Amino acid sequence: MDQARPLPNELDLSAHWIPFTPNRQFKAAPRLLVAAEGMWYRSAEGRQILDASAGLWCVNAGHARAEITRAVERQLATLDFAPGFQMSHPLAFELASRLAAIAPDGLDRIFFTNSGSESVDTALKIALAYHRARGEGQRTRFIGRERGYHGVGFGGMAVGGMVANRRAFGAMLPGVDHLPHTHDLARNAFSKGQPEHGAELADVLERLVNLHGGDTIAAVIVEPVAGSTGVLVPPKGYLERLRAICDAHGILLIFDEVITGYGRLGTAFASQYFSVTPDLMTTAKGLTNGVVPMGAVFVRRFVYDGVMQGPEHVIELFHGYTYSGHPVACAASLATLDIYEREGLFQRAASLAAEWQEAMHSLRGYPHVIDIRNLGLIVGVELKPREDGPGRRGYDLFLECYNTGLYARVAGDTITMSPPLIIESAQIALAVERLGAALRRIR
Ligand SMILES: Cc1ncc(COP(=O)(O)O)c(C=O)c1O
C-alpha cells in the first residue's frame, strides 16, 4: 500500500529548494497547486484558477489529456527504459520522423534532450563540432542578445542576456558577445503584432563581425519572440536581416523555439510564421505537452552531414544524455503530436490570434499600463515600475491575479500570458476581466 501522504497544510516546506523563487517569501505564504484539467488548475485551498500561461508556456493541449496519460501508462508497462547509447528503441525513430515532417524546411535531423537548457547547450556544441569537422575550428565565438533567455546551463546562460541569471556565476563561456535587445517603448509601445521600428538593430551583427572577425563566429542564437524577459516581438524585417548577415559570413543561425515551438504563433514553429529558416532550432516544453521532460534540437541536413565524418566505427558527436529519447517521453510526445494534429490546435491558435489581440489591447488605458505587446497566443502587459523598486508592482499584480483565479506569469513589471491552445473565447474574456480588475486594485 502507498504510504499516507501529508495534507498540503501539514507539509514541511523547509527541505525543498524552490527554483527561480524567493524561497523565504514563498515558504511564508506558499501557492500550491494540487490538480489540473483542461484550462484550469485547482489550488490546495480548493480554488479554481484559470491557467493563462499553459503552466510554464508548455501545456499547449491543455491539462490532463487522457490520450497522453494512456500512452505513458502503456509505455511504462511495455518498455520503461532503453539505453540510448549504442542502442535505441523504435519510438525514438518514429518520433524523430514525425518531428521532421512538421519541421521548417530542411531541419530534419533531430537530437533528443530532456529540457530547453539541454537543447540550447546541445545546439551550441553541434555548431562548434560542425565548424571543426569542416576545418573551421577557429569559429568558437557565439553571439546572443540582451534580454535573451536560453536556459540555465553554462552555455545557455553565457549567450543569454539576463543579468540576474549571470551575475553570481563567474566567467562562463569565453568569446561570447551580445546583440542589443529590440525593446523600444518610445517608438513601439502598444504595437499590435510585429512592431514597425527596429529592424536596423540586426545590423549590429555586422559591427560584431567587424569587431571579432566573421570567421571566428560559430553561431548566433536568438529567440524569435523573446518570452521570459517579458515578450519582445521582433520588429518587422529584423529576423530576415539577421539571417542575411549570418549567410554572408558563414555563421550558423540558431532559433531558440523552446517557447514559440509547437503552435504558439499559429504555425508549428515561429520560423514558419516569420518565413525565416534557421540552421538549428531548439525546442522542449510543448513537445510533450509538458507532462514528461523532453527537448529536441532540429538540425539542417548539411550540418548533420558535416558532422558525419571520419571512420564509421568512431562516434561522430561525443554528446548525449542518459535520458535522450527516453521511451516514456517519446510516447508522451507522439500522443501529444496526435492531439495537436487531430484537433488542429496550431490552426486554432492562428484563428484565435486576432481575437486575443483585440481582447488584450482593450486593457490599454487601465491603471499603470505603459505597453501591451502580442503575437499569436502570447501577450506581455508592461506596467510602470513603482517608486519602491522595479518588479514590485508586477509581483503585486501577479499575486492579485492568482488570488482572484488567474494564473499569469510575471517578468519584472511585465505580466505575460500564453494560454493552452484549447482556450475558448469566453476564457479569453475572463482572463482580460480578471487582469483588468486586478490592475484596478493594485497600487
Ligand atoms: C527560450 C527558452 N530557452 C530555454 C529555456 C530553458 O528551458 P528549460 O527550463 O526546460 O531548461 C526556456 C525556458 O523557459 C526558454 O524560454
Tab-separated table of C-alpha atoms and ligand atoms in Angstrom:
chain	number	residue	atom	x	y	z
A	1	MET	CA	0.000	0.000	0.000
A	2	ASP	CA	1.137	3.567	-0.706
A	3	GLN	CA	2.404	5.408	2.314
A	4	ALA	CA	-0.089	8.005	3.571
A	5	ARG	CA	0.823	11.457	2.280
A	6	PRO	CA	0.693	14.595	4.431
A	7	LEU	CA	-2.055	17.061	3.550
A	8	PRO	CA	-0.827	20.251	1.861
A	9	ASN	CA	-1.288	22.274	5.054
A	10	GLU	CA	0.714	19.708	7.066
A	11	LEU	CA	3.752	19.757	4.767
A	12	ASP	CA	7.225	20.595	5.969
A	13	LEU	CA	8.361	23.166	3.382
A	14	SER	CA	11.927	23.507	4.582
A	15	ALA	CA	13.781	20.853	2.549
A	16	HIS	CA	12.719	21.750	-0.983
A	17	TRP	CA	14.927	24.466	-2.535
A	18	ILE	CA	12.466	26.004	-4.976
A	19	PRO	CA	13.847	27.126	-8.358
A	20	PHE	CA	13.646	30.721	-9.612
A	21	THR	CA	11.647	31.682	-6.500
A	22	PRO	CA	12.362	33.821	-3.451
A	23	ASN	CA	12.311	30.810	-1.118
A	24	ARG	CA	11.790	32.587	2.193
A	25	GLN	CA	8.950	34.730	0.888
A	26	PHE	CA	7.274	31.738	-0.789
A	27	LYS	CA	7.540	29.453	2.225
A	28	ALA	CA	5.886	32.108	4.365
A	29	ALA	CA	2.837	32.101	2.050
A	30	PRO	CA	3.051	29.156	-0.351
A	31	ARG	CA	0.997	28.753	-3.511
A	32	LEU	CA	0.410	25.036	-4.044
A	33	LEU	CA	-1.444	23.501	-6.969
A	34	VAL	CA	-2.946	20.077	-6.438
A	35	ALA	CA	-4.872	19.252	-9.610
A	36	ALA	CA	-5.365	20.366	-13.200
A	37	GLU	CA	-7.797	19.723	-16.004
A	38	GLY	CA	-8.279	21.434	-19.353
A	39	MET	CA	-7.764	25.178	-18.812
A	40	TRP	CA	-7.917	25.031	-15.026
A	41	TYR	CA	-5.712	24.495	-12.021
A	42	ARG	CA	-7.064	23.695	-8.568
A	43	SER	CA	-5.161	25.127	-5.613
A	44	ALA	CA	-4.593	23.429	-2.262
A	45	GLU	CA	-7.390	25.613	-0.850
A	46	GLY	CA	-9.751	24.231	-3.477
A	47	ARG	CA	-9.893	27.344	-5.691
A	48	GLN	CA	-10.251	27.035	-9.484
A	49	ILE	CA	-7.572	29.080	-11.269
A	50	LEU	CA	-7.606	29.810	-14.988
A	51	ASP	CA	-4.276	28.735	-16.458
A	52	ALA	CA	-3.487	31.621	-18.792
A	53	SER	CA	0.171	30.625	-19.081
A	54	ALA	CA	-0.026	26.943	-20.052
A	55	GLY	CA	1.936	26.104	-16.895
A	56	LEU	CA	5.297	27.462	-17.969
A	57	TRP	CA	4.442	28.002	-21.644
A	58	CYS	CA	4.309	24.247	-22.124
A	59	VAL	CA	0.850	22.690	-21.690
A	60	ASN	CA	-0.266	23.610	-25.196
A	61	ALA	CA	-3.004	20.962	-25.473
A	62	GLY	CA	-4.460	21.706	-22.031
A	63	HIS	CA	-4.154	19.694	-18.840
A	64	ALA	CA	-4.799	16.026	-18.093
A	65	ARG	CA	-5.246	14.794	-21.638
A	66	ALA	CA	-6.406	11.188	-21.339
A	67	GLU	CA	-4.661	10.071	-24.562
A	68	ILE	CA	-1.277	11.175	-23.235
A	69	THR	CA	-1.891	9.564	-19.854
A	70	ARG	CA	-2.810	6.277	-21.528
A	71	ALA	CA	0.225	6.379	-23.826
A	72	VAL	CA	2.541	6.979	-20.867
A	73	GLU	CA	0.926	4.188	-18.826
A	74	ARG	CA	1.179	1.768	-21.748
A	75	GLN	CA	4.814	2.656	-22.374
A	76	LEU	CA	5.785	2.282	-18.727
A	77	ALA	CA	4.279	-1.187	-18.704
A	78	THR	CA	5.926	-2.194	-22.008
A	79	LEU	CA	9.425	-0.697	-22.105
A	80	ASP	CA	10.161	1.607	-19.196
A	81	PHE	CA	13.715	2.443	-20.189
A	82	ALA	CA	16.062	1.662	-23.038
A	83	PRO	CA	19.692	2.760	-23.211
A	84	GLY	CA	20.170	5.395	-25.862
A	85	PHE	CA	23.902	4.945	-26.436
A	86	GLN	CA	24.870	2.226	-28.949
A	87	MET	CA	21.253	1.073	-28.519
A	88	SER	CA	17.850	2.531	-29.132
A	89	HIS	CA	14.157	1.707	-29.434
A	90	PRO	CA	11.553	2.186	-32.189
A	91	LEU	CA	9.654	5.120	-30.704
A	92	ALA	CA	12.692	7.406	-30.840
A	93	PHE	CA	12.892	6.934	-34.616
A	94	GLU	CA	9.158	7.225	-35.098
A	95	LEU	CA	9.095	10.469	-33.121
A	96	ALA	CA	12.099	11.932	-34.957
A	97	SER	CA	10.386	11.240	-38.292
A	98	ARG	CA	7.126	12.805	-37.085
A	99	LEU	CA	9.011	15.898	-35.951
A	100	ALA	CA	10.990	16.114	-39.193
A	101	ALA	CA	7.674	16.104	-41.064
A	102	ILE	CA	6.435	19.267	-39.309
A	103	ALA	CA	9.833	20.962	-39.129
A	104	PRO	CA	10.759	24.094	-41.053
A	105	ASP	CA	12.362	23.404	-44.446
A	106	GLY	CA	15.339	21.110	-44.199
A	107	LEU	CA	15.639	20.890	-40.403
A	108	ASP	CA	15.056	17.182	-40.486
A	109	ARG	CA	17.746	15.754	-38.230
A	110	ILE	CA	16.682	15.557	-34.603
A	111	PHE	CA	18.763	15.212	-31.410
A	112	PHE	CA	16.800	14.467	-28.220
A	113	THR	CA	17.448	16.094	-24.852
A	114	ASN	CA	15.459	16.495	-21.625
A	115	SER	CA	14.891	20.241	-21.383
A	116	GLY	CA	15.227	23.581	-23.078
A	117	SER	CA	18.526	24.240	-21.334
A	118	GLU	CA	19.975	20.979	-22.609
A	119	SER	CA	18.651	21.687	-26.092
A	120	VAL	CA	20.489	25.017	-26.111
A	121	ASP	CA	23.779	23.581	-24.886
A	122	THR	CA	23.422	20.740	-27.397
A	123	ALA	CA	22.828	23.177	-30.277
A	124	LEU	CA	25.861	25.268	-29.302
A	125	LYS	CA	28.034	22.143	-29.163
A	126	ILE	CA	26.744	20.898	-32.525
A	127	ALA	CA	27.592	24.284	-34.048
A	128	LEU	CA	31.170	24.036	-32.744
A	129	ALA	CA	31.521	20.422	-33.835
A	130	TYR	CA	30.220	21.227	-37.318
A	131	HIS	CA	32.708	24.014	-37.923
A	132	ARG	CA	35.554	21.952	-36.558
A	133	ALA	CA	34.659	18.949	-38.731
A	134	ARG	CA	34.853	21.097	-41.834
A	135	GLY	CA	38.210	22.596	-40.933
A	136	GLU	CA	36.994	25.856	-39.390
A	137	GLY	CA	37.781	25.048	-35.782
A	138	GLN	CA	38.657	28.718	-35.196
A	139	ARG	CA	34.943	29.538	-35.193
A	140	THR	CA	34.383	29.378	-31.454
A	141	ARG	CA	32.503	32.583	-30.673
A	142	PHE	CA	28.783	32.832	-30.033
A	143	ILE	CA	26.565	35.860	-30.336
A	144	GLY	CA	23.466	36.051	-28.148
A	145	ARG	CA	21.238	39.000	-27.388
A	146	GLU	CA	20.490	41.231	-24.423
A	147	ARG	CA	17.302	40.152	-22.639
A	148	GLY	CA	17.553	36.715	-24.240
A	149	TYR	CA	16.780	33.631	-22.170
A	150	HIS	CA	18.308	30.336	-23.195
A	151	GLY	CA	18.019	28.326	-20.018
A	152	VAL	CA	20.450	27.798	-17.207
A	153	GLY	CA	23.277	25.594	-18.492
A	154	PHE	CA	26.640	27.325	-18.697
A	155	GLY	CA	26.281	27.693	-22.470
A	156	GLY	CA	22.733	28.983	-22.419
A	157	MET	CA	23.492	31.277	-19.513
A	158	ALA	CA	26.503	32.760	-21.329
A	159	VAL	CA	24.602	33.544	-24.529
A	160	GLY	CA	21.564	34.675	-22.531
A	161	GLY	CA	21.153	38.293	-21.682
A	162	MET	CA	19.558	38.465	-18.248
A	163	VAL	CA	21.914	39.943	-15.711
A	164	ALA	CA	20.331	38.309	-12.663
A	165	ASN	CA	20.842	34.887	-14.251
A	166	ARG	CA	24.529	35.588	-14.875
A	167	ARG	CA	25.818	37.791	-12.090
A	168	ALA	CA	26.528	35.109	-9.485
A	169	PHE	CA	28.073	32.523	-11.769
A	170	GLY	CA	31.523	33.654	-12.765
A	171	ALA	CA	33.139	33.991	-16.162
A	172	MET	CA	31.049	31.449	-18.090
A	173	LEU	CA	31.922	30.680	-21.743
A	174	PRO	CA	34.683	32.802	-23.207
A	175	GLY	CA	34.203	34.557	-26.526
A	176	VAL	CA	30.527	35.459	-26.235
A	177	ASP	CA	29.130	38.795	-27.341
A	178	HIS	CA	25.580	40.125	-27.468
A	179	LEU	CA	23.321	41.984	-29.849
A	180	PRO	CA	21.202	44.774	-28.386
A	181	HIS	CA	17.663	43.822	-27.405
A	182	THR	CA	14.801	45.088	-29.518
A	183	HIS	CA	12.552	46.553	-26.810
A	184	ASP	CA	11.751	50.170	-27.706
A	185	LEU	CA	8.890	51.674	-25.740
A	186	ALA	CA	9.458	55.141	-27.176
A	187	ARG	CA	8.803	54.054	-30.742
A	188	ASN	CA	6.828	50.815	-30.455
A	189	ALA	CA	4.547	50.950	-27.389
A	190	PHE	CA	1.138	49.330	-27.930
A	191	SER	CA	2.153	47.731	-31.235
A	192	LYS	CA	-0.287	45.104	-32.396
A	193	GLY	CA	1.786	42.198	-33.681
A	194	GLN	CA	5.262	42.935	-35.023
A	195	PRO	CA	6.449	46.458	-34.249
A	196	GLU	CA	7.379	48.808	-37.090
A	197	HIS	CA	10.674	50.082	-35.717
A	198	GLY	CA	13.955	48.368	-35.024
A	199	ALA	CA	14.941	46.150	-37.982
A	200	GLU	CA	18.211	48.111	-38.130
A	201	LEU	CA	19.188	46.678	-34.711
A	202	ALA	CA	20.076	43.477	-36.567
A	203	ASP	CA	22.827	45.403	-38.348
A	204	VAL	CA	24.786	45.492	-35.100
A	205	LEU	CA	25.705	41.921	-36.059
A	206	GLU	CA	27.756	43.416	-38.910
A	207	ARG	CA	29.580	45.549	-36.349
A	208	LEU	CA	30.309	42.478	-34.202
A	209	VAL	CA	31.560	40.685	-37.312
A	210	ASN	CA	33.901	43.595	-37.990
A	211	LEU	CA	34.994	43.667	-34.353
A	212	HIS	CA	35.685	39.950	-33.881
A	213	GLY	CA	36.183	38.718	-37.452
A	214	GLY	CA	33.266	36.871	-39.059
A	215	ASP	CA	35.352	33.723	-39.409
A	216	THR	CA	35.692	33.441	-35.617
A	217	ILE	CA	31.945	33.298	-35.023
A	218	ALA	CA	30.303	29.871	-34.862
A	219	ALA	CA	26.677	30.859	-34.371
A	220	VAL	CA	24.139	33.495	-33.488
A	221	ILE	CA	21.352	32.426	-31.144
A	222	VAL	CA	18.096	34.309	-30.580
A	223	GLU	CA	14.551	33.581	-29.549
A	224	PRO	CA	12.309	34.527	-32.494
A	225	VAL	CA	9.973	36.056	-29.879
A	226	ALA	CA	11.719	36.588	-26.546
A	227	GLY	CA	9.421	35.272	-23.844
A	228	SER	CA	10.971	35.147	-20.399
A	229	THR	CA	12.043	38.802	-20.315
A	230	GLY	CA	8.508	39.956	-20.923
A	231	VAL	CA	7.525	39.173	-24.533
A	232	LEU	CA	9.678	41.040	-27.041
A	233	VAL	CA	8.227	40.645	-30.522
A	234	PRO	CA	10.797	41.058	-33.322
A	235	PRO	CA	10.447	44.263	-35.363
A	236	LYS	CA	9.360	43.794	-38.962
A	237	GLY	CA	12.333	42.760	-41.095
A	238	TYR	CA	14.650	42.110	-38.132
A	239	LEU	CA	14.933	38.323	-38.328
A	240	GLU	CA	15.344	38.477	-42.111
A	241	ARG	CA	18.334	40.783	-41.672
A	242	LEU	CA	19.937	38.528	-39.078
A	243	ARG	CA	19.555	35.618	-41.475
A	244	ALA	CA	21.150	37.548	-44.354
A	245	ILE	CA	24.140	38.681	-42.283
A	246	CYS	CA	24.728	35.142	-40.971
A	247	ASP	CA	24.634	33.832	-44.535
A	248	ALA	CA	27.101	36.441	-45.728
A	249	HIS	CA	29.659	35.335	-43.131
A	250	GLY	CA	29.156	31.567	-42.883
A	251	ILE	CA	27.679	31.906	-39.380
A	252	LEU	CA	25.046	29.396	-38.243
A	253	LEU	CA	21.735	30.849	-37.073
A	254	ILE	CA	20.053	29.143	-34.117
A	255	PHE	CA	16.444	29.897	-33.215
A	256	ASP	CA	15.568	29.046	-29.650
A	257	GLU	CA	11.952	27.947	-30.040
A	258	VAL	CA	11.500	26.466	-26.588
A	259	ILE	CA	8.540	28.819	-26.089
A	260	THR	CA	7.460	29.538	-29.654
A	261	GLY	CA	7.547	25.913	-30.821
A	262	TYR	CA	4.511	23.649	-31.114
A	263	GLY	CA	1.863	26.074	-32.206
A	264	ARG	CA	2.151	29.149	-30.031
A	265	LEU	CA	2.117	31.524	-33.015
A	266	GLY	CA	-0.386	29.501	-35.040
A	267	THR	CA	2.231	27.573	-37.010
A	268	ALA	CA	4.202	24.567	-35.844
A	269	PHE	CA	7.253	26.778	-35.298
A	270	ALA	CA	7.887	30.531	-35.288
A	271	SER	CA	10.339	30.171	-38.143
A	272	GLN	CA	7.417	29.152	-40.366
A	273	TYR	CA	5.382	32.089	-39.108
A	274	PHE	CA	8.174	34.526	-39.977
A	275	SER	CA	9.344	32.632	-43.102
A	276	VAL	CA	12.908	32.766	-41.804
A	277	THR	CA	14.642	29.418	-41.549
A	278	PRO	CA	17.435	28.895	-39.036
A	279	ASP	CA	20.171	26.244	-39.282
A	280	LEU	CA	19.412	24.773	-35.866
A	281	MET	CA	16.320	25.059	-33.718
A	282	THR	CA	15.995	24.261	-30.020
A	283	THR	CA	12.683	23.038	-28.605
A	284	ALA	CA	11.228	21.440	-25.447
A	285	LYS	CA	8.089	22.283	-23.403
A	286	GLY	CA	5.142	21.769	-25.817
A	287	LEU	CA	6.962	18.786	-27.343
A	288	THR	CA	5.337	16.566	-24.695
A	289	ASN	CA	2.603	18.995	-23.577
A	290	GLY	CA	4.837	19.497	-20.552
A	291	VAL	CA	3.941	16.162	-18.984
A	292	VAL	CA	7.311	14.401	-19.287
A	293	PRO	CA	10.587	16.322	-19.521
A	294	MET	CA	11.925	16.262	-23.083
A	295	GLY	CA	13.674	18.508	-25.566
A	296	ALA	CA	14.586	18.202	-29.241
A	297	VAL	CA	17.187	20.014	-31.325
A	298	PHE	CA	16.330	20.280	-35.021
A	299	VAL	CA	19.344	20.420	-37.326
A	300	ARG	CA	19.639	21.236	-41.011
A	301	ARG	CA	20.756	18.311	-43.125
A	302	PHE	CA	24.053	19.948	-44.168
A	303	VAL	CA	25.044	20.436	-40.534
A	304	TYR	CA	24.320	16.807	-39.686
A	305	ASP	CA	26.126	15.609	-42.813
A	306	GLY	CA	29.022	17.904	-41.986
A	307	VAL	CA	29.500	16.186	-38.625
A	308	MET	CA	29.178	12.643	-40.045
A	309	GLN	CA	32.885	12.455	-40.833
A	310	GLY	CA	35.748	10.071	-40.140
A	311	PRO	CA	35.833	6.283	-39.878
A	312	GLU	CA	32.378	4.745	-39.488
A	313	HIS	CA	33.207	2.921	-36.261
A	314	VAL	CA	34.018	6.172	-34.459
A	315	ILE	CA	31.368	8.190	-32.625
A	316	GLU	CA	30.813	11.395	-34.602
A	317	LEU	CA	29.485	13.576	-31.758
A	318	PHE	CA	30.629	12.855	-28.224
A	319	HIS	CA	27.450	14.138	-26.652
A	320	GLY	CA	24.178	12.796	-25.261
A	321	TYR	CA	22.150	12.260	-22.097
A	322	THR	CA	21.148	9.088	-20.265
A	323	TYR	CA	17.547	10.068	-20.966
A	324	SER	CA	17.933	11.272	-24.574
A	325	GLY	CA	14.921	9.855	-26.399
A	326	HIS	CA	13.505	8.254	-23.232
A	327	PRO	CA	10.758	5.812	-24.266
A	328	VAL	CA	8.177	7.326	-21.908
A	329	ALA	CA	8.911	10.834	-23.153
A	330	CYS	CA	8.685	9.609	-26.755
A	331	ALA	CA	5.314	8.009	-26.041
A	332	ALA	CA	4.058	11.215	-24.421
A	333	SER	CA	5.289	13.269	-27.340
A	334	LEU	CA	3.741	11.038	-30.005
A	335	ALA	CA	0.389	11.206	-28.207
A	336	THR	CA	0.780	14.988	-27.917
A	337	LEU	CA	1.503	15.367	-31.634
A	338	ASP	CA	-1.564	13.224	-32.352
A	339	ILE	CA	-3.714	15.653	-30.354
A	340	TYR	CA	-2.193	18.729	-31.991
A	341	GLU	CA	-2.910	17.217	-35.388
A	342	ARG	CA	-6.341	15.723	-34.762
A	343	GLU	CA	-7.681	18.819	-33.042
A	344	GLY	CA	-5.914	21.242	-35.395
A	345	LEU	CA	-4.561	23.133	-32.400
A	346	PHE	CA	-1.912	25.105	-34.300
A	347	GLN	CA	-4.590	26.350	-36.724
A	348	ARG	CA	-6.833	27.020	-33.760
A	349	ALA	CA	-4.152	29.277	-32.268
A	350	ALA	CA	-3.915	31.092	-35.607
A	351	SER	CA	-7.663	31.572	-35.775
A	352	LEU	CA	-7.831	32.936	-32.201
A	353	ALA	CA	-4.884	35.335	-32.588
A	354	ALA	CA	-6.913	38.350	-33.796
A	355	GLU	CA	-9.488	37.949	-31.031
A	356	TRP	CA	-6.707	37.516	-28.468
A	357	GLN	CA	-5.005	40.677	-29.736
A	358	GLU	CA	-8.138	42.837	-29.541
A	359	ALA	CA	-9.102	41.465	-26.130
A	360	MET	CA	-5.652	42.170	-24.691
A	361	HIS	CA	-5.356	45.640	-26.177
A	362	SER	CA	-8.685	46.543	-24.524
A	363	LEU	CA	-6.568	46.896	-21.349
A	364	ARG	CA	-4.900	49.980	-22.806
A	365	GLY	CA	-5.744	52.917	-20.564
A	366	TYR	CA	-6.033	50.782	-17.405
A	367	PRO	CA	-4.014	51.963	-14.388
A	368	HIS	CA	-0.206	51.550	-14.638
A	369	VAL	CA	-0.234	50.034	-18.157
A	370	ILE	CA	2.539	51.505	-20.341
A	371	ASP	CA	2.651	48.873	-23.086
A	372	ILE	CA	0.771	45.874	-24.443
A	373	ARG	CA	2.502	43.656	-26.979
A	374	ASN	CA	1.269	40.447	-28.550
A	375	LEU	CA	1.785	37.828	-31.220
A	376	GLY	CA	-0.058	34.558	-31.792
A	377	LEU	CA	-1.340	33.434	-28.393
A	378	ILE	CA	1.200	35.443	-26.416
A	379	VAL	CA	0.863	38.770	-24.663
A	380	GLY	CA	3.000	40.986	-22.454
A	381	VAL	CA	1.393	43.782	-20.455
A	382	GLU	CA	4.057	46.129	-19.107
A	383	LEU	CA	3.448	48.318	-16.052
A	384	LYS	CA	5.140	51.500	-14.982
A	385	PRO	CA	7.554	50.460	-12.206
A	386	ARG	CA	6.647	51.722	-8.734
A	387	GLU	CA	8.893	54.144	-6.820
A	388	ASP	CA	9.754	51.464	-4.232
A	389	GLY	CA	11.603	49.426	-6.842
A	390	PRO	CA	11.360	47.648	-10.182
A	391	GLY	CA	9.370	44.415	-10.180
A	392	ARG	CA	7.304	45.211	-7.084
A	393	ARG	CA	4.189	46.341	-8.910
A	394	GLY	CA	4.494	43.416	-11.325
A	395	TYR	CA	4.691	40.962	-8.443
A	396	ASP	CA	1.693	42.539	-6.722
A	397	LEU	CA	-0.302	42.167	-9.916
A	398	PHE	CA	0.768	38.541	-10.325
A	399	LEU	CA	-0.350	37.835	-6.746
A	400	GLU	CA	-3.628	39.709	-7.086
A	401	CYS	CA	-4.396	37.750	-10.282
A	402	TYR	CA	-3.547	34.447	-8.626
A	403	ASN	CA	-5.681	35.220	-5.597
A	404	THR	CA	-8.625	36.055	-7.830
A	405	GLY	CA	-8.400	32.991	-10.060
A	406	LEU	CA	-5.988	33.865	-12.878
A	407	TYR	CA	-2.567	32.305	-13.282
A	408	ALA	CA	-0.347	34.606	-15.331
A	409	ARG	CA	3.446	34.910	-15.286
A	410	VAL	CA	5.440	37.915	-14.237
A	411	ALA	CA	8.788	39.109	-15.573
A	412	GLY	CA	9.854	42.232	-13.729
A	413	ASP	CA	6.980	44.658	-14.255
A	414	THR	CA	5.557	42.801	-17.233
A	415	ILE	CA	2.716	40.313	-16.858
A	416	THR	CA	2.771	37.670	-19.573
A	417	MET	CA	0.153	35.199	-20.722
A	418	SER	CA	0.421	32.299	-23.171
A	419	PRO	CA	-2.568	30.006	-22.636
A	420	PRO	CA	-3.121	26.434	-23.758
A	421	LEU	CA	-4.171	26.490	-27.420
A	422	ILE	CA	-7.534	24.991	-26.441
A	423	ILE	CA	-8.602	28.276	-24.823
A	424	GLU	CA	-12.137	29.406	-25.681
A	425	SER	CA	-13.475	32.883	-26.358
A	426	ALA	CA	-15.241	33.071	-23.001
A	427	GLN	CA	-11.965	32.218	-21.250
A	428	ILE	CA	-10.065	34.896	-23.168
A	429	ALA	CA	-12.701	37.357	-21.980
A	430	LEU	CA	-12.417	36.036	-18.430
A	431	ALA	CA	-8.629	36.425	-18.439
A	432	VAL	CA	-8.973	40.056	-19.550
A	433	GLU	CA	-11.709	40.717	-16.998
A	434	ARG	CA	-9.672	39.306	-14.117
A	435	LEU	CA	-6.468	41.030	-15.206
A	436	GLY	CA	-8.317	44.323	-15.659
A	437	ALA	CA	-9.945	44.067	-12.231
A	438	ALA	CA	-6.591	43.239	-10.633
A	439	LEU	CA	-4.984	46.258	-12.322
A	440	ARG	CA	-7.593	48.492	-10.722
A	441	ARG	CA	-6.961	47.019	-7.274
A	442	ILE	CA	-3.161	47.188	-7.025
A	443	ARG	CA	-1.314	50.351	-6.226
B	1	LIG	C1	13.600	30.361	-24.944
B	1	LIG	C2	13.945	29.407	-23.846
B	1	LIG	N1	15.045	28.663	-23.944
B	1	LIG	C3	15.385	27.772	-22.999
B	1	LIG	C4	14.603	27.607	-21.878
B	1	LIG	C5	15.023	26.632	-20.821
B	1	LIG	O1	14.181	25.551	-20.787
B	1	LIG	P1	14.224	24.546	-19.529
B	1	LIG	O2	13.679	25.311	-18.370
B	1	LIG	O3	13.350	23.413	-19.985
B	1	LIG	O4	15.629	24.125	-19.336
B	1	LIG	C6	13.438	28.358	-21.749
B	1	LIG	C7	12.577	28.184	-20.561
B	1	LIG	O5	11.653	28.928	-20.323
B	1	LIG	C8	13.101	29.290	-22.752
B	1	LIG	O6	12.015	30.055	-22.643
